[in-house]
Amino acid sequence: MIDCGLFQGLKELRLRNWQPLPVSAASISRVVLTHAHIDHTGYLPRLVRDGFAGPVHATTATADLLKIMLPDSGRLQEEDADFARRKGFSKHHPPLPLYTEQDANAALKHLSPSKYGQTLQLSKTMSGRFVSAGHILGSGFAVIDIAEKGAAPIKVVFSGDLGRYDQPILNDPSTIEVADYLLVESTYGDRIHPQTDPKEELAAIIKRTVERGGKIIIPAFALGRTQLLIYYLRELEDEGRIPVLPVSVDSPMGVDVTRLYSRHHEDHDANMETVEKLPRNPLATNNFSLVHGRAGSKGLDSQKGAAIIVSASGMATGGRVLHHLASYLPDPASAVILVGYQAMGTRGRRLQDGEKEIKIHGEWVPVNAQVESISSLSAHADSGEILRWLKGFKRPPRATYIVHGESGSTQALKEKIVKELGWNAVIPTQTELVELA
Ligand SMILES: [Zn+2]
């Protein structure tokens, strides 16, 4: 089984998490995880609870990240079930979590970490390896070889999520030259990211806010966006383009993940390695704090003067960022910077759409702060970058399956691949069976 994620976002998708798998969990011999994001790993605790007993292959960084992320996901499932019980809207009586923190801890025991490039013996006829994908720390393409009698092995490549070129901290996506069958993601298959310089935009917003004496609140995903933001803020300070302000990372997971980002050198690009050699941390600014505990978090809101607070969740759907927003949205001198995709129905999207009041913890909060968006900070390749990666293959795969995208994105990417590369591109349907030969 390649990847084992949770459906996220719209309710009709999330309900799929409760449907039985098309095969029994016990019949699956191994799991291979391309990276730690919950939409690729979050079902694992349930799979183990339902009888999966084999090893789970992941890179060492992915395995380390999962030790933070899966128990957290279990806690969230338990909180959701609690909430449903209090509000009385669950169809389960009593409402049950999909899995618990304890289930997540049990699943972690199955992890089998490996280095990039290391050969994984998956069965008598199958072997695999991870090749760096540049999406988040530890992310890899899964390259699987299936031995054939009297013929060269069949090579199947799974992109997982494809990272971006020329971004700081992480390596660019590796080039892969050969695949007989390819599965490629298509999150942004219909889009090109804006070519604006995110540092330029950050600097301008920060300077304007400092002049007004306000606070800068940045809702950011703990894994990936938080580290990139800190890297850029440090560079801007070092280049004298913004004043040195107190910068606080306020999300329990963000703190732990930032430490892991510093530790895993195998994922670092040349820039990151150069600044790592300096006697200071590239993932910390000049007046920097990682906030521990709720008291420290609440204390941030009573500090005077301009400051930057980076806090999860990235779409303001929950987490500690909510009380910072409740404190500073009413303040016209302050600013909120949205740095990632804001899904429909989230508070982040409402702010982006210019709503004048939003509800936080049951109270209506007036939006007087400046709300800004920087969309060039995405971790996913856009359609141009996907094509750039595909052009690295020396010959067309026999079939390229376009996965992991909304229907508009998969369709747009399919048309591009057929038109620009002349490949056999296929949009598979759920549970479709395909014979490899
Ligand atoms: Zn991802």
Tab-separated table of C-alpha atoms and ligand atoms in Angstrom:
chain	number	residue	atom	x	y	z
A	1	MET	CA	0.000	0.000	0.000
A	2	ILE	CA	1.495	3.322	-1.059
A	3	ASP	CA	0.404	6.134	1.316
A	4	CYS	CA	-2.397	5.797	3.821
A	5	GLY	CA	-4.026	9.189	4.250
A	6	LEU	CA	-7.114	10.821	5.677
A	7	PHE	CA	-9.572	12.688	3.501
A	8	GLN	CA	-9.675	16.330	4.588
A	9	GLY	CA	-11.731	19.396	3.690
A	10	LEU	CA	-15.363	19.128	2.600
A	11	LYS	CA	-17.681	16.938	4.662
A	12	GLU	CA	-18.604	14.609	1.795
A	13	LEU	CA	-14.894	13.800	1.459
A	14	ARG	CA	-14.285	13.427	5.199
A	15	LEU	CA	-17.136	10.915	5.427
A	16	ARG	CA	-15.061	8.586	3.227
A	17	ASN	CA	-12.685	8.119	6.183
A	18	TRP	CA	-15.470	6.077	7.805
A	19	GLN	CA	-16.100	3.760	4.864
A	20	PRO	CA	-14.533	0.290	5.012
A	21	LEU	CA	-11.413	-0.272	2.901
A	22	PRO	CA	-11.889	-2.194	-0.371
A	23	VAL	CA	-9.477	-4.855	0.964
A	24	SER	CA	-9.007	-6.145	4.520
A	25	ALA	CA	-6.302	-4.351	6.507
A	26	ALA	CA	-4.790	-7.693	7.535
A	27	SER	CA	-4.261	-8.686	3.886
A	28	ILE	CA	-1.892	-5.751	3.278
A	29	SER	CA	1.696	-6.858	3.847
A	30	ARG	CA	3.507	-3.491	3.882
A	31	VAL	CA	2.896	0.242	3.708
A	32	VAL	CA	5.212	2.729	1.970
A	33	LEU	CA	4.744	6.405	2.944
A	34	THR	CA	5.959	9.171	0.598
A	35	HIS	CA	5.824	11.934	3.253
A	36	ALA	CA	4.387	12.891	6.630
A	37	HIS	CA	1.402	15.093	5.695
A	38	ILE	CA	-1.818	13.756	7.227
A	39	ASP	CA	-3.547	13.359	3.844
A	40	HIS	CA	-0.829	10.754	3.094
A	41	THR	CA	-0.409	9.139	6.546
A	42	GLY	CA	-3.374	9.952	8.792
A	43	TYR	CA	-5.277	6.686	8.237
A	44	LEU	CA	-2.372	4.528	9.422
A	45	PRO	CA	-3.496	4.264	13.092
A	46	ARG	CA	-6.892	3.017	11.914
A	47	LEU	CA	-5.284	0.540	9.510
A	48	VAL	CA	-3.193	-0.906	12.343
A	49	ARG	CA	-6.212	-1.041	14.649
A	50	ASP	CA	-8.123	-2.897	11.918
A	51	GLY	CA	-5.483	-5.615	11.651
A	52	PHE	CA	-2.556	-4.426	9.541
A	53	ALA	CA	0.544	-6.029	11.070
A	54	GLY	CA	3.425	-5.379	8.658
A	55	PRO	CA	6.220	-2.821	8.496
A	56	VAL	CA	5.660	0.804	7.414
A	57	HIS	CA	8.501	2.104	5.245
A	58	ALA	CA	9.338	5.818	5.442
A	59	THR	CA	12.430	8.008	5.316
A	60	THR	CA	14.049	8.717	8.692
A	61	ALA	CA	12.784	12.330	8.664
A	62	THR	CA	9.239	11.205	7.805
A	63	ALA	CA	9.363	8.665	10.643
A	64	ASP	CA	10.534	11.377	13.072
A	65	LEU	CA	7.787	13.745	11.920
A	66	LEU	CA	5.130	11.052	12.320
A	67	LYS	CA	6.075	10.612	15.981
A	68	ILE	CA	4.793	14.182	16.410
A	69	MET	CA	1.958	14.220	13.889
A	70	LEU	CA	0.083	10.935	14.349
A	71	PRO	CA	-0.457	11.214	18.145
A	72	ASP	CA	-1.581	14.806	17.523
A	73	SER	CA	-4.025	13.562	14.882
A	74	GLY	CA	-5.338	10.971	17.366
A	75	ARG	CA	-5.917	13.712	19.973
A	76	LEU	CA	-7.816	15.752	17.368
A	77	GLN	CA	-10.022	12.741	16.502
A	78	GLU	CA	-10.820	12.326	20.193
A	79	GLU	CA	-11.595	16.038	20.586
A	80	ASP	CA	-13.893	15.946	17.530
A	81	ALA	CA	-15.782	12.979	18.977
A	82	ASP	CA	-16.066	14.810	22.321
A	83	PHE	CA	-17.384	17.894	20.589
A	84	ALA	CA	-19.952	15.830	18.655
A	85	ARG	CA	-21.064	14.202	21.902
A	86	ARG	CA	-21.568	17.588	23.592
A	87	LYS	CA	-23.483	18.995	20.608
A	88	GLY	CA	-25.372	15.734	20.027
A	89	PHE	CA	-24.925	15.637	16.243
A	90	SER	CA	-23.071	12.369	15.671
A	91	LYS	CA	-24.681	9.341	14.039
A	92	HIS	CA	-22.656	7.146	16.386
A	93	HIS	CA	-24.032	6.684	19.925
A	94	PRO	CA	-21.905	7.581	21.751
A	95	PRO	CA	-19.798	9.441	19.105
A	96	LEU	CA	-16.540	7.555	18.478
A	97	PRO	CA	-13.184	8.870	17.293
A	98	LEU	CA	-11.863	7.370	14.035
A	99	TYR	CA	-8.898	6.444	16.203
A	100	THR	CA	-7.301	7.565	19.450
A	101	GLU	CA	-3.903	8.879	20.514
A	102	GLN	CA	-3.240	5.386	21.876
A	103	ASP	CA	-3.982	3.848	18.444
A	104	ALA	CA	-1.534	6.342	16.907
A	105	ASN	CA	1.195	5.356	19.349
A	106	ALA	CA	0.586	1.683	18.505
A	107	ALA	CA	0.922	2.473	14.778
A	108	LEU	CA	4.295	4.179	15.344
A	109	LYS	CA	5.749	0.812	16.436
A	110	HIS	CA	5.428	-0.395	12.824
A	111	LEU	CA	7.682	2.316	11.377
A	112	SER	CA	10.732	1.090	9.509
A	113	PRO	CA	12.884	4.156	8.674
A	114	SER	CA	15.341	4.166	5.787
A	115	LYS	CA	17.682	6.574	4.032
A	116	TYR	CA	17.064	8.024	0.580
A	117	GLY	CA	18.325	5.566	-2.046
A	118	GLN	CA	18.445	2.600	0.350
A	119	THR	CA	16.983	-0.589	-1.173
A	120	LEU	CA	13.831	-1.850	0.534
A	121	GLN	CA	13.025	-5.515	-0.022
A	122	LEU	CA	9.222	-5.422	-0.196
A	123	SER	CA	8.577	-9.027	-1.262
A	124	LYS	CA	10.320	-11.818	-3.189
A	125	THR	CA	9.646	-9.975	-6.435
A	126	MET	CA	9.396	-6.352	-5.348
A	127	SER	CA	11.938	-3.835	-4.146
A	128	GLY	CA	11.709	-0.106	-3.632
A	129	ARG	CA	13.550	3.074	-2.637
A	130	PHE	CA	12.867	6.705	-1.815
A	131	VAL	CA	14.186	9.547	-3.967
A	132	SER	CA	14.058	13.105	-2.555
A	133	ALA	CA	10.914	14.999	-3.694
A	134	GLY	CA	11.618	18.482	-2.225
A	135	HIS	CA	8.050	18.949	-0.932
A	136	ILE	CA	8.559	18.893	2.849
A	137	LEU	CA	11.214	17.487	5.158
A	138	GLY	CA	11.610	13.753	4.466
A	139	SER	CA	9.428	13.720	1.353
A	140	GLY	CA	10.302	11.143	-1.300
A	141	PHE	CA	9.122	9.663	-4.542
A	142	ALA	CA	8.502	5.928	-4.109
A	143	VAL	CA	10.267	3.994	-6.874
A	144	ILE	CA	9.133	0.349	-7.004
A	145	ASP	CA	10.746	-2.403	-9.116
A	146	ILE	CA	8.714	-5.508	-9.877
A	147	ALA	CA	10.820	-8.448	-11.112
A	148	GLU	CA	9.646	-10.147	-14.302
A	149	LYS	CA	10.805	-13.607	-15.443
A	150	GLY	CA	13.131	-13.254	-18.412
A	151	ALA	CA	12.597	-9.504	-18.735
A	152	ALA	CA	13.735	-6.248	-17.175
A	153	PRO	CA	11.818	-5.343	-13.986
A	154	ILE	CA	8.712	-3.192	-14.301
A	155	LYS	CA	9.377	0.189	-12.739
A	156	VAL	CA	6.477	2.000	-11.067
A	157	VAL	CA	7.038	5.537	-9.766
A	158	PHE	CA	4.738	7.292	-7.279
A	159	SER	CA	5.337	11.047	-7.050
A	160	GLY	CA	3.659	11.514	-3.656
A	161	ASP	CA	3.563	15.314	-3.500
A	162	LEU	CA	5.958	17.115	-5.788
A	163	GLY	CA	7.979	19.992	-4.298
A	164	ARG	CA	9.164	23.213	-5.890
A	165	TYR	CA	12.346	24.308	-7.583
A	166	ASP	CA	14.645	27.079	-6.293
A	167	GLN	CA	13.122	27.352	-2.805
A	168	PRO	CA	15.278	27.791	0.284
A	169	ILE	CA	15.922	25.060	2.886
A	170	LEU	CA	14.958	21.933	0.913
A	171	ASN	CA	16.537	20.298	-2.126
A	172	ASP	CA	14.845	20.668	-5.502
A	173	PRO	CA	12.756	17.668	-6.621
A	174	SER	CA	15.151	14.966	-7.928
A	175	THR	CA	15.038	14.039	-11.585
A	176	ILE	CA	13.805	10.530	-12.357
A	177	GLU	CA	14.683	9.221	-15.788
A	178	VAL	CA	12.800	5.954	-16.135
A	179	ALA	CA	9.322	4.731	-15.252
A	180	ASP	CA	7.127	2.157	-16.949
A	181	TYR	CA	4.158	3.411	-15.004
A	182	LEU	CA	3.927	6.768	-13.261
A	183	LEU	CA	1.441	8.201	-10.760
A	184	VAL	CA	1.743	11.982	-10.544
A	185	GLU	CA	-0.014	14.422	-8.191
A	186	SER	CA	-2.034	17.316	-9.620
A	187	THR	CA	-2.943	19.648	-6.709
A	188	TYR	CA	-2.043	22.711	-8.790
A	189	GLY	CA	-2.415	21.031	-12.198
A	190	ASP	CA	-4.482	23.973	-13.412
A	191	ARG	CA	-2.428	26.816	-11.922
A	192	ILE	CA	0.822	28.740	-12.165
A	193	HIS	CA	2.032	30.318	-8.899
A	194	PRO	CA	2.498	34.100	-9.046
A	195	GLN	CA	6.070	35.036	-9.902
A	196	THR	CA	6.206	37.715	-7.176
A	197	ASP	CA	9.006	37.605	-4.604
A	198	PRO	CA	7.461	36.509	-1.283
A	199	LYS	CA	10.290	38.212	0.667
A	200	GLU	CA	9.515	41.521	-1.014
A	201	GLU	CA	5.828	41.199	-0.091
A	202	LEU	CA	6.599	40.176	3.509
A	203	ALA	CA	8.981	43.113	3.974
A	204	ALA	CA	6.462	45.650	2.668
A	205	ILE	CA	3.636	44.398	4.925
A	206	ILE	CA	5.910	44.243	7.992
A	207	LYS	CA	7.249	47.765	7.476
A	208	ARG	CA	3.756	49.227	7.058
A	209	THR	CA	2.533	47.451	10.205
A	210	VAL	CA	5.533	48.539	12.286
A	211	GLU	CA	4.890	52.153	11.312
A	212	ARG	CA	1.373	51.789	12.706
A	213	GLY	CA	2.732	50.058	15.843
A	214	GLY	CA	0.612	46.945	15.281
A	215	LYS	CA	1.127	43.201	15.691
A	216	ILE	CA	1.631	40.840	12.747
A	217	ILE	CA	-0.234	37.544	13.050
A	218	ILE	CA	0.655	34.793	10.552
A	219	PRO	CA	-1.510	31.652	10.630
A	220	ALA	CA	0.799	28.939	9.239
A	221	PHE	CA	0.918	25.158	8.971
A	222	ALA	CA	3.323	23.809	11.585
A	223	LEU	CA	5.008	21.531	9.055
A	224	GLY	CA	6.763	23.339	6.213
A	225	ARG	CA	5.298	26.857	5.978
A	226	THR	CA	6.415	27.855	9.494
A	227	GLN	CA	10.052	26.956	8.765
A	228	LEU	CA	10.097	28.719	5.379
A	229	LEU	CA	8.645	31.882	6.945
A	230	ILE	CA	11.265	31.955	9.707
A	231	TYR	CA	13.999	31.442	7.109
A	232	TYR	CA	12.772	34.423	5.088
A	233	LEU	CA	12.285	36.643	8.173
A	234	ARG	CA	15.865	35.919	9.301
A	235	GLU	CA	17.188	36.784	5.829
A	236	LEU	CA	15.198	40.037	5.755
A	237	GLU	CA	16.608	41.011	9.161
A	238	ASP	CA	20.163	40.111	8.122
A	239	GLU	CA	19.785	42.182	4.952
A	240	GLY	CA	18.499	45.137	7.001
A	241	ARG	CA	15.224	45.188	5.081
A	242	ILE	CA	13.015	44.882	8.168
A	243	PRO	CA	13.655	45.986	11.765
A	244	VAL	CA	14.497	43.270	14.299
A	245	LEU	CA	11.201	42.471	16.001
A	246	PRO	CA	10.258	39.854	18.568
A	247	VAL	CA	9.279	36.776	16.507
A	248	SER	CA	7.396	33.978	18.268
A	249	VAL	CA	6.472	30.550	16.922
A	250	ASP	CA	3.396	29.616	18.898
A	251	SER	CA	2.243	26.112	18.072
A	252	PRO	CA	3.359	23.064	20.032
A	253	MET	CA	3.912	21.069	16.846
A	254	GLY	CA	5.657	23.964	15.076
A	255	VAL	CA	8.284	24.023	17.844
A	256	ASP	CA	9.092	20.305	17.551
A	257	VAL	CA	8.985	20.255	13.756
A	258	THR	CA	11.338	23.261	13.530
A	259	ARG	CA	13.896	21.328	15.601
A	260	LEU	CA	13.633	18.360	13.212
A	261	TYR	CA	14.125	20.651	10.213
A	262	SER	CA	17.467	21.716	11.654
A	263	ARG	CA	18.543	18.167	12.425
A	264	HIS	CA	17.898	16.401	9.091
A	265	HIS	CA	20.754	17.537	6.859
A	266	GLU	CA	19.992	14.998	4.129
A	267	ASP	CA	17.113	17.214	2.977
A	268	HIS	CA	18.985	20.539	3.045
A	269	ASP	CA	19.915	22.390	-0.142
A	270	ALA	CA	23.220	24.220	-0.637
A	271	ASN	CA	21.944	27.564	0.754
A	272	MET	CA	20.729	25.926	3.929
A	273	GLU	CA	24.033	24.069	4.391
A	274	THR	CA	25.992	27.317	3.908
A	275	VAL	CA	24.028	29.224	6.533
A	276	GLU	CA	24.073	26.155	8.810
A	277	LYS	CA	27.875	26.493	8.972
A	278	LEU	CA	27.527	29.982	10.488
A	279	PRO	CA	27.569	30.070	14.284
A	280	ARG	CA	23.807	30.726	14.357
A	281	ASN	CA	20.594	28.944	13.580
A	282	PRO	CA	19.100	29.691	10.122
A	283	LEU	CA	15.688	28.759	11.496
A	284	ALA	CA	15.699	31.475	14.168
A	285	THR	CA	15.578	35.269	13.906
A	286	ASN	CA	17.569	37.742	16.060
A	287	ASN	CA	14.865	38.096	18.726
A	288	PHE	CA	13.254	34.703	18.552
A	289	SER	CA	11.186	32.504	20.830
A	290	LEU	CA	9.540	29.122	20.581
A	291	VAL	CA	6.538	29.339	22.848
A	292	HIS	CA	5.828	26.552	25.336
A	293	GLY	CA	2.527	25.992	27.076
A	294	ARG	CA	-0.745	27.853	27.048
A	295	ALA	CA	0.393	30.482	29.576
A	296	GLY	CA	3.295	31.566	27.336
A	297	SER	CA	0.931	31.673	24.404
A	298	LYS	CA	-1.605	33.894	26.172
A	299	GLY	CA	1.242	36.080	27.510
A	300	LEU	CA	2.124	37.090	23.933
A	301	ASP	CA	-1.126	39.022	23.682
A	302	SER	CA	-0.276	41.302	26.614
A	303	GLN	CA	3.138	42.344	25.244
A	304	LYS	CA	3.372	45.949	24.051
A	305	GLY	CA	4.732	47.098	20.690
A	306	ALA	CA	5.218	45.604	17.242
A	307	ALA	CA	5.875	41.854	17.067
A	308	ILE	CA	5.405	38.880	14.763
A	309	ILE	CA	3.470	35.803	15.886
A	310	VAL	CA	3.540	32.672	13.684
A	311	SER	CA	0.912	30.214	14.870
A	312	ALA	CA	-1.137	27.226	13.667
A	313	SER	CA	-3.492	26.296	12.184
A	314	GLY	CA	-2.767	27.587	8.696
A	315	MET	CA	-6.406	28.159	7.746
A	316	ALA	CA	-7.360	29.380	11.253
A	317	THR	CA	-9.686	26.388	11.704
A	318	GLY	CA	-8.354	25.779	15.222
A	319	GLY	CA	-5.239	25.911	17.356
A	320	ARG	CA	-3.591	28.722	19.267
A	321	VAL	CA	-3.751	31.207	16.402
A	322	LEU	CA	-7.436	31.669	17.275
A	323	HIS	CA	-6.846	33.608	20.496
A	324	HIS	CA	-4.236	35.817	18.797
A	325	LEU	CA	-6.782	36.578	16.076
A	326	ALA	CA	-9.432	37.289	18.704
A	327	SER	CA	-7.003	39.745	20.363
A	328	TYR	CA	-5.750	41.577	17.260
A	329	LEU	CA	-8.407	41.382	14.525
A	330	PRO	CA	-10.261	44.307	16.182
A	331	ASP	CA	-7.048	46.440	16.083
A	332	PRO	CA	-6.757	48.541	12.889
A	333	ALA	CA	-2.983	48.924	13.430
A	334	SER	CA	-2.353	45.143	13.266
A	335	ALA	CA	-2.053	42.845	10.249
A	336	VAL	CA	-2.923	39.221	9.475
A	337	ILE	CA	-0.884	37.573	6.702
A	338	LEU	CA	-2.366	34.483	5.011
A	339	VAL	CA	0.443	32.428	3.477
A	340	GLY	CA	-1.140	29.198	2.232
A	341	TYR	CA	-4.171	27.856	0.437
A	342	GLN	CA	-7.379	28.818	2.295
A	343	ALA	CA	-10.081	26.221	1.713
A	344	MET	CA	-13.738	27.084	1.331
A	345	GLY	CA	-15.606	27.304	4.634
A	346	THR	CA	-12.536	28.078	6.781
A	347	ARG	CA	-11.998	31.266	8.818
A	348	GLY	CA	-8.906	31.938	6.713
A	349	ARG	CA	-11.031	31.979	3.563
A	350	ARG	CA	-13.596	34.287	5.219
A	351	LEU	CA	-10.836	36.740	6.146
A	352	GLN	CA	-9.424	36.515	2.614
A	353	ASP	CA	-12.896	37.246	1.211
A	354	GLY	CA	-13.027	40.443	3.265
A	355	GLU	CA	-15.713	39.515	5.803
A	356	LYS	CA	-16.108	42.252	8.409
A	357	GLU	CA	-16.838	39.969	11.369
A	358	ILE	CA	-15.854	36.371	12.065
A	359	LYS	CA	-16.855	33.986	14.823
A	360	ILE	CA	-14.136	32.721	17.199
A	361	HIS	CA	-14.958	30.508	20.206
A	362	GLY	CA	-18.627	31.416	19.826
A	363	GLU	CA	-18.100	35.212	19.822
A	364	TRP	CA	-18.313	37.602	16.890
A	365	VAL	CA	-15.010	39.444	16.429
A	366	PRO	CA	-14.855	42.609	14.275
A	367	VAL	CA	-12.195	42.563	11.555
A	368	ASN	CA	-10.427	45.948	11.660
A	369	ALA	CA	-6.862	44.647	11.134
A	370	GLN	CA	-5.319	44.648	7.654
A	371	VAL	CA	-5.722	41.229	6.008
A	372	GLU	CA	-3.018	40.369	3.459
A	373	SER	CA	-2.302	37.257	1.352
A	374	ILE	CA	1.011	35.982	-0.025
A	375	SER	CA	0.187	33.140	-2.400
A	376	SER	CA	3.704	32.492	-3.718
A	377	LEU	CA	4.649	30.522	-0.569
A	378	SER	CA	3.057	27.192	-1.626
A	379	ALA	CA	4.851	23.835	-1.067
A	380	HIS	CA	3.308	22.163	-4.129
A	381	ALA	CA	4.691	22.358	-7.650
A	382	ASP	CA	2.466	24.309	-10.034
A	383	SER	CA	1.591	22.965	-13.479
A	384	GLY	CA	4.761	24.439	-15.014
A	385	GLU	CA	6.919	22.764	-12.359
A	386	ILE	CA	5.111	19.422	-12.766
A	387	LEU	CA	5.835	19.576	-16.517
A	388	ARG	CA	9.465	20.477	-15.790
A	389	TRP	CA	9.776	17.348	-13.635
A	390	LEU	CA	8.062	15.149	-16.235
A	391	LYS	CA	10.482	16.386	-18.898
A	392	GLY	CA	13.284	14.755	-16.871
A	393	PHE	CA	12.069	11.298	-17.958
A	394	LYS	CA	14.127	9.975	-20.868
A	395	ARG	CA	11.204	8.161	-22.479
A	396	PRO	CA	7.459	8.346	-21.903
A	397	PRO	CA	6.058	5.914	-19.301
A	398	ARG	CA	3.626	3.379	-20.797
A	399	ALA	CA	0.942	5.130	-18.785
A	400	THR	CA	0.904	8.202	-16.545
A	401	TYR	CA	-1.914	8.236	-13.981
A	402	ILE	CA	-2.957	11.655	-12.734
A	403	VAL	CA	-3.970	11.556	-9.069
A	404	HIS	CA	-4.360	13.764	-5.953
A	405	GLY	CA	-6.213	16.710	-7.458
A	406	GLU	CA	-9.694	18.186	-7.775
A	407	SER	CA	-11.354	17.340	-11.082
A	408	GLY	CA	-10.489	20.685	-12.729
A	409	SER	CA	-6.797	20.239	-11.873
A	410	THR	CA	-6.504	16.610	-13.016
A	411	GLN	CA	-8.256	17.399	-16.306
A	412	ALA	CA	-6.105	20.483	-16.976
A	413	LEU	CA	-2.900	18.558	-16.244
A	414	LYS	CA	-3.963	15.655	-18.451
A	415	GLU	CA	-4.528	18.021	-21.380
A	416	LYS	CA	-1.126	19.647	-20.830
A	417	ILE	CA	0.686	16.285	-20.696
A	418	VAL	CA	-1.015	15.026	-23.853
A	419	LYS	CA	-0.464	18.293	-25.735
A	420	GLU	CA	3.079	19.183	-24.648
A	421	LEU	CA	4.607	15.712	-24.167
A	422	GLY	CA	2.381	13.450	-26.267
A	423	TRP	CA	2.224	10.895	-23.425
A	424	ASN	CA	-0.500	8.391	-22.589
A	425	ALA	CA	-2.137	10.186	-19.631
A	426	VAL	CA	-5.017	8.637	-17.679
A	427	ILE	CA	-7.295	9.948	-14.917
A	428	PRO	CA	-8.114	6.853	-12.843
A	429	THR	CA	-11.333	6.406	-10.884
A	430	GLN	CA	-11.501	5.232	-7.280
A	431	THR	CA	-11.050	1.430	-6.893
A	432	GLU	CA	-10.230	1.016	-10.619
A	433	LEU	CA	-7.989	-2.002	-11.293
A	434	VAL	CA	-5.159	-1.770	-13.801
A	435	GLU	CA	-2.980	-4.605	-15.104
A	436	LEU	CA	0.741	-3.863	-15.359
A	437	ALA	CA	2.642	-5.784	-17.999
B	1	ZN	ZN	1.976	16.944	1.081
